Coordinates of C-alpha atoms and ligand atoms in Angstrom, one line a residue:
M1 CA 99.5 -160.4 -30.4
S2 CA 103.2 -161.1 -30.4
T3 CA 105.0 -158.3 -28.7
G4 CA 108.6 -158.9 -27.7
P5 CA 112.1 -157.4 -27.3
E6 CA 112.0 -155.9 -30.8
E7 CA 108.8 -154.0 -30.2
I8 CA 110.2 -152.8 -26.9
S9 CA 113.4 -151.5 -28.4
H10 CA 111.4 -149.7 -31.1
A11 CA 109.2 -148.2 -28.4
I12 CA 112.3 -147.1 -26.4
S13 CA 113.8 -145.3 -29.4
R14 CA 110.5 -143.5 -30.0
L15 CA 110.4 -142.5 -26.3
K16 CA 114.0 -141.3 -26.5
A17 CA 113.1 -139.1 -29.4
G18 CA 110.3 -137.5 -27.3
R19 CA 107.6 -139.3 -29.2
L20 CA 104.5 -141.2 -27.9
V21 CA 104.0 -144.9 -27.2
A22 CA 100.8 -146.4 -26.0
F23 CA 101.4 -149.2 -23.4
P24 CA 99.2 -151.9 -21.9
T25 CA 98.5 -152.0 -18.2
E26 CA 96.2 -154.1 -16.0
T27 CA 93.6 -151.3 -15.9
V28 CA 93.5 -149.5 -19.3
Y29 CA 96.0 -148.6 -22.0
G30 CA 98.2 -145.6 -21.3
L31 CA 99.5 -142.9 -23.7
G32 CA 103.2 -142.9 -22.7
A33 CA 105.9 -140.4 -23.1
D34 CA 109.2 -139.6 -21.2
A35 CA 108.0 -138.0 -18.0
L36 CA 111.2 -136.0 -17.7
N37 CA 110.9 -134.4 -21.1
Q38 CA 108.6 -131.4 -21.0
D39 CA 108.1 -131.3 -24.8
A40 CA 107.2 -135.0 -24.9
V41 CA 104.7 -134.4 -22.1
A42 CA 103.3 -131.4 -24.0
A43 CA 102.8 -133.7 -27.0
V44 CA 100.7 -136.0 -24.8
F45 CA 98.4 -133.2 -23.8
A46 CA 98.1 -132.1 -27.4
A47 CA 97.4 -135.6 -28.8
K48 CA 94.6 -136.1 -26.2
G49 CA 93.2 -132.6 -26.4
R50 CA 93.6 -132.7 -22.6
P51 CA 93.0 -129.5 -20.6
P52 CA 96.5 -128.4 -19.3
L53 CA 95.0 -128.2 -15.8
N54 CA 94.6 -131.9 -15.5
P55 CA 97.8 -133.5 -14.2
L56 CA 99.2 -136.8 -15.5
I57 CA 100.1 -140.0 -13.6
V58 CA 103.8 -140.9 -13.6
H59 CA 104.4 -144.6 -14.2
V60 CA 107.4 -146.2 -12.6
S61 CA 108.9 -149.7 -12.6
G62 CA 108.9 -149.9 -8.8
P63 CA 109.3 -148.0 -5.5
E64 CA 112.9 -147.1 -6.3
M65 CA 112.0 -145.2 -9.4
A66 CA 109.0 -143.7 -7.5
R67 CA 111.4 -142.2 -5.0
S68 CA 113.1 -140.3 -7.8
A69 CA 109.8 -138.6 -8.8
V70 CA 108.7 -137.4 -5.3
R71 CA 110.1 -135.1 -2.7
E72 CA 109.7 -137.7 0.1
W73 CA 108.8 -141.4 -0.2
T74 CA 106.8 -141.6 3.0
T75 CA 106.3 -144.7 5.2
Q76 CA 102.6 -144.6 4.2
A77 CA 103.6 -144.6 0.5
A78 CA 106.1 -147.5 1.1
A79 CA 103.4 -149.5 2.9
L80 CA 100.9 -149.0 0.1
A81 CA 103.4 -149.8 -2.6
A82 CA 104.5 -153.0 -0.7
A83 CA 100.8 -154.1 -0.5
F84 CA 99.5 -153.1 -3.9
W85 CA 102.3 -152.6 -6.5
P86 CA 102.6 -153.5 -9.2
G87 CA 98.9 -152.8 -9.3
P88 CA 96.0 -150.4 -9.8
L89 CA 96.9 -147.8 -7.2
S90 CA 98.2 -144.3 -8.0
I91 CA 99.8 -142.6 -5.0
I92 CA 99.9 -138.8 -4.7
L93 CA 102.9 -137.2 -2.9
H94 CA 104.8 -134.0 -3.1
K95 CA 106.7 -133.8 -6.3
S96 CA 110.5 -133.8 -7.0
P97 CA 111.9 -130.8 -8.8
R98 CA 113.0 -133.3 -11.5
I99 CA 109.4 -133.7 -12.7
P100 CA 108.6 -131.0 -15.2
P101 CA 105.7 -128.6 -14.2
N102 CA 103.4 -129.6 -17.1
V103 CA 103.2 -133.2 -15.8
T104 CA 101.6 -132.0 -12.6
A105 CA 99.6 -129.1 -14.2
G106 CA 101.8 -126.7 -12.3
G107 CA 101.0 -128.3 -9.0
D108 CA 103.3 -129.3 -6.2
T109 CA 102.1 -132.9 -6.1
V110 CA 102.6 -135.9 -8.4
A111 CA 100.7 -139.2 -8.8
V112 CA 103.0 -142.2 -9.1
R113 CA 101.9 -145.7 -10.1
C114 CA 103.6 -149.0 -10.9
P115 CA 101.4 -150.8 -13.5
D116 CA 101.0 -154.6 -13.4
H117 CA 101.8 -155.6 -16.9
P118 CA 105.1 -157.5 -17.8
L119 CA 105.5 -155.7 -21.1
T120 CA 105.2 -152.3 -19.6
L121 CA 107.3 -153.0 -16.6
A122 CA 110.0 -154.2 -19.0
L123 CA 109.6 -151.1 -21.1
I124 CA 109.9 -148.7 -18.1
E125 CA 112.8 -150.7 -16.7
A126 CA 114.7 -150.7 -20.0
F127 CA 113.9 -147.0 -20.6
G128 CA 115.3 -146.3 -17.2
A129 CA 113.0 -143.3 -16.5
P130 CA 109.4 -142.8 -15.6
L131 CA 106.7 -142.4 -18.2
V132 CA 103.6 -140.3 -18.1
G133 CA 100.5 -142.3 -18.9
P134 CA 97.1 -140.9 -19.1
S135 CA 94.5 -143.3 -20.5
A136 CA 95.1 -143.5 -24.3
N137 CA 91.9 -141.9 -25.4
P138 CA 90.9 -138.4 -26.6
S139 CA 90.1 -136.3 -23.6
G140 CA 86.5 -137.0 -22.3
R141 CA 86.1 -140.2 -24.2
I142 CA 86.1 -143.9 -23.0
S143 CA 89.4 -145.3 -21.9
P144 CA 90.9 -148.1 -24.2
T145 CA 91.1 -151.6 -23.0
T146 CA 92.6 -153.1 -26.1
A147 CA 95.4 -152.1 -28.6
A148 CA 92.7 -151.8 -31.3
H149 CA 90.8 -149.2 -29.2
V150 CA 94.0 -147.1 -29.1
R151 CA 94.5 -147.4 -32.9
E152 CA 90.9 -146.3 -33.5
S153 CA 91.8 -142.9 -31.9
F154 CA 95.4 -142.3 -32.9
D155 CA 97.4 -142.4 -36.0
D156 CA 100.2 -144.9 -36.2
D157 CA 102.6 -142.1 -37.0
L158 CA 101.7 -140.2 -33.9
V159 CA 101.3 -143.1 -31.4
Y160 CA 103.2 -146.4 -31.6
V161 CA 101.1 -149.0 -29.8
L162 CA 102.6 -151.9 -27.8
D163 CA 100.0 -154.6 -27.9
G164 CA 99.8 -156.4 -24.6
G165 CA 96.3 -158.0 -25.1
P166 CA 93.1 -156.9 -23.5
C167 CA 93.4 -155.2 -20.0
R168 CA 92.3 -157.5 -17.1
G169 CA 91.1 -154.8 -14.8
G170 CA 89.1 -152.6 -17.2
I171 CA 88.7 -149.4 -15.1
E172 CA 91.3 -146.8 -14.2
S173 CA 93.5 -147.1 -11.1
T174 CA 92.4 -145.9 -7.6
V175 CA 94.0 -142.5 -6.9
V176 CA 94.9 -141.9 -3.3
D177 CA 96.2 -138.6 -2.0
L178 CA 98.7 -138.9 0.8
T179 CA 99.6 -135.2 1.0
G180 CA 96.9 -134.0 3.3
P181 CA 96.3 -134.7 7.0
T182 CA 94.2 -137.8 6.2
P183 CA 94.7 -140.1 3.2
R184 CA 91.9 -139.5 0.7
V185 CA 90.7 -141.5 -2.3
L186 CA 90.2 -139.1 -5.1
R187 CA 89.2 -141.7 -7.7
P188 CA 87.8 -145.0 -6.7
G189 CA 89.1 -148.2 -8.4
L190 CA 89.8 -151.8 -7.9
V191 CA 92.0 -151.1 -4.8
T192 CA 89.3 -150.2 -2.4
P193 CA 89.3 -147.6 0.5
D194 CA 88.8 -150.6 2.9
Q195 CA 92.0 -152.3 1.6
I196 CA 93.9 -149.0 1.9
R197 CA 92.5 -148.5 5.4
S198 CA 93.6 -151.9 6.6
V199 CA 97.2 -151.5 5.2
L200 CA 97.6 -148.0 6.7
G201 CA 95.8 -148.8 9.9
R202 CA 94.0 -145.5 9.9
E203 CA 91.0 -143.6 8.6
V204 CA 90.9 -143.0 4.9
E205 CA 88.5 -140.5 3.3
S206 CA 86.7 -141.3 0.1
S207 CA 84.0 -139.7 -1.9
E208 CA 81.8 -142.7 -1.5
P209 CA 78.1 -141.7 -1.2
S210 CA 77.3 -142.0 2.4
G211 CA 74.3 -143.3 4.3
G212 CA 70.9 -144.0 2.8
S213 CA 69.6 -147.1 1.5
P214 CA 70.5 -147.2 -1.9
T215 CA 71.4 -150.0 -3.4
R216 CA 70.8 -149.1 -7.0
G217 CA 72.9 -146.1 -7.1
T218 CA 70.7 -143.2 -8.0
E219 CA 71.9 -141.0 -5.1
P220 CA 73.7 -137.8 -6.2
L221 CA 77.5 -137.6 -6.1
R222 CA 78.8 -136.1 -2.9
S223 CA 81.6 -134.4 -4.8
P224 CA 80.3 -132.8 -8.0
G225 CA 83.9 -131.9 -8.9
M226 CA 84.4 -135.5 -9.8
L227 CA 81.9 -135.1 -12.6
Q228 CA 84.1 -132.6 -14.4
Q229 CA 85.7 -135.4 -16.2
H230 CA 83.4 -137.4 -18.4
Y231 CA 84.4 -140.8 -19.8
A232 CA 81.5 -140.8 -22.2
P233 CA 80.3 -142.5 -25.4
V234 CA 79.3 -140.3 -28.3
S235 CA 75.7 -141.6 -28.2
P236 CA 73.4 -140.4 -25.4
T237 CA 73.9 -142.7 -22.5
R238 CA 71.6 -143.1 -19.5
L239 CA 71.6 -145.2 -16.3
V240 CA 68.2 -146.9 -15.9
E241 CA 66.5 -148.9 -13.2
P242 CA 65.9 -152.6 -14.1
G243 CA 62.2 -152.0 -14.2
Q244 CA 62.6 -149.3 -16.9
L245 CA 64.7 -151.4 -19.3
L246 CA 61.8 -152.5 -21.5
A247 CA 60.5 -149.0 -21.7
Q248 CA 63.6 -147.8 -23.7
P249 CA 63.0 -146.4 -27.2
P250 CA 63.4 -148.7 -30.2
G251 CA 67.0 -148.9 -31.4
A252 CA 68.3 -148.3 -27.9
V253 CA 71.2 -150.5 -26.9
L254 CA 70.7 -152.1 -23.5
L255 CA 73.6 -153.0 -21.2
T256 CA 71.8 -155.3 -18.8
F257 CA 72.3 -158.2 -16.3
Q258 CA 69.1 -159.8 -17.7
A259 CA 68.7 -162.1 -20.6
I260 CA 66.3 -160.0 -22.6
D261 CA 65.1 -161.3 -25.9
R262 CA 65.3 -158.3 -28.2
P263 CA 68.0 -156.9 -30.5
R264 CA 70.8 -154.7 -29.3
V265 CA 71.1 -156.3 -25.9
I266 CA 74.6 -156.6 -24.3
T267 CA 74.5 -158.9 -21.3
M268 CA 76.8 -157.8 -18.6
P269 CA 78.5 -160.0 -16.0
A270 CA 76.9 -160.0 -12.5
E271 CA 80.3 -160.2 -10.7
P272 CA 82.0 -156.8 -10.3
L273 CA 85.5 -157.6 -11.4
A274 CA 84.2 -159.2 -14.6
Y275 CA 81.8 -156.3 -15.1
A276 CA 84.7 -153.8 -14.8
A277 CA 86.8 -155.7 -17.3
R278 CA 84.0 -155.7 -19.8
L279 CA 82.5 -152.3 -19.3
Y280 CA 84.5 -150.0 -21.6
S281 CA 84.5 -152.5 -24.5
A282 CA 80.7 -152.9 -24.1
L283 CA 80.2 -149.2 -24.2
R284 CA 82.4 -148.9 -27.3
Q285 CA 80.5 -151.8 -28.9
A286 CA 77.2 -150.1 -28.1
D287 CA 78.4 -146.7 -29.3
A288 CA 79.6 -148.2 -32.7
L289 CA 76.0 -148.9 -33.5
H290 CA 75.2 -145.1 -33.3
P291 CA 72.0 -145.8 -31.3
P292 CA 69.6 -143.1 -30.2
L293 CA 70.4 -144.2 -26.7
I294 CA 72.6 -146.5 -24.7
A295 CA 70.7 -147.6 -21.6
V296 CA 72.8 -149.1 -18.8
E297 CA 71.0 -151.0 -16.1
A298 CA 72.0 -149.6 -12.7
P299 CA 74.1 -152.2 -10.9
P300 CA 72.9 -153.5 -7.6
V301 CA 75.3 -152.0 -4.9
P302 CA 75.2 -154.1 -1.8
A303 CA 74.8 -152.2 1.5
A304 CA 77.9 -153.9 2.9
G305 CA 80.6 -156.4 2.1
P306 CA 83.7 -156.3 -0.1
D307 CA 81.8 -156.1 -3.4
R308 CA 80.2 -152.8 -2.3
E309 CA 83.3 -150.7 -2.9
L310 CA 84.0 -152.4 -6.3
W311 CA 80.5 -151.6 -7.4
L312 CA 80.8 -148.0 -6.2
A313 CA 84.0 -147.7 -8.3
I314 CA 82.1 -149.0 -11.3
L315 CA 79.1 -146.7 -10.6
D316 CA 81.5 -143.8 -10.5
R317 CA 82.5 -144.6 -14.2
L318 CA 78.8 -145.2 -15.1
R319 CA 77.9 -141.8 -13.7
R320 CA 80.6 -140.1 -15.7
A321 CA 79.5 -141.9 -18.8
T322 CA 75.9 -140.8 -18.3
A323 CA 76.4 -137.4 -16.8
Ligands
TXA401 O1 94.8 -146.8 -14.5 C1 95.2 -145.7 -14.7 O2 95.5 -144.9 -13.8 C2 95.5 -145.3 -16.2 C3 96.6 -146.2 -16.7 C4 97.1 -145.9 -18.1 O3 97.7 -146.2 -15.8 N1 95.8 -143.9 -16.3 C5 94.9 -143.0 -16.1 O4 95.4 -141.7 -16.3 O5 93.7 -143.2 -15.9 P1 94.4 -140.4 -16.5 O6 95.3 -139.3 -16.9 O7 93.4 -140.8 -17.5 O8 93.8 -140.2 -15.1 C6 94.6 -139.7 -14.1 C7 93.8 -139.1 -13.0 C8 93.1 -137.8 -13.4 O9 91.8 -137.8 -12.8 C9 94.0 -136.8 -12.8 O10 93.2 -135.6 -12.5 C10 94.4 -137.5 -11.5 O11 94.6 -138.8 -11.9 N2 95.7 -136.9 -11.0 C11 96.9 -137.1 -11.6 N3 97.8 -136.4 -10.9 C12 97.2 -135.8 -9.8 C13 97.6 -135.0 -8.8 N4 98.8 -134.6 -8.6 N5 96.6 -134.5 -7.9 C14 95.3 -134.9 -8.1 N6 94.9 -135.7 -9.1 C15 95.8 -136.2 -9.9
MG402 MG1 91.7 -140.8 -18.5

């Protein structure tokens, strides 16, 4: 990868023409377009095959640009941005009238996020306006964590890809809604509810499965609405308990923590940040074999401790992939 000023200026001329540019972030690659250009935004929905009712995240170069996208940059938002930006946290606030209605799916709120990647920060800064950036995958499919993943899905003509190397984080940003009476995490990610709680100094709701013992994550989702969006491989994909791994059909690909001596085994890291960074490329690698089944060993979710919420965020993605 050698992406520099030339590629950035090419990207900017494409964006100014209302065209699409995929950009790297610390989470996954985004499918970028001028957030203030309604037709460019419509082209993003069309390229992804995304339902028009699903709003887009507006990517900014910092709090100052975020202010221009929202009605009121609240003290809570400022505190979260100071603590976590640039980084994997999208903050939902009431929208500014500057933001075209198709960005927010007609709604009154907008998600803003400042991504932590030097290339993309330079791109947004130089473009001088916010970019929409859904994950750069066809709707319902696995998010891309490399430039090659993006190129597999979109024609060069349609989407110019800025290659910023593999994404470090690997799963999409935490989405927190600050427009209600209590801050609420709508999508878990690598910024955890506990971290948000400690910055805001108040209760934060999340859709984390409550109570119970459950360490291996077979409990049902509390909010079935979250399953509406699948991030799924094409091949049938199932979450399995460690004891069932060897009972999977021949030809199945296993994503496991164990060193199992059989073909089609992808060994996954035992540490949650490393697991998240590897997850989507492992699912793509498995899917490329067109197996009868992808069997993902359910990760051990500790009952407490900082890793618990990271594993829950990963489990959220695994449940979507296997729903
Ligand atoms: O890490 C990420 O957030 C990546 C990178 C590229 O920044 N982007 C991403 O975008 O994951 P997307 O479009 O794939 O997911 C955005 C999520 C969707 O679940 C969408 O429904 C939710 O954020 N969202 C966006 N705006 C919202 C709003 N105003 N209210 C509620 N949910 C919103
Ligand atoms: Mg997505």
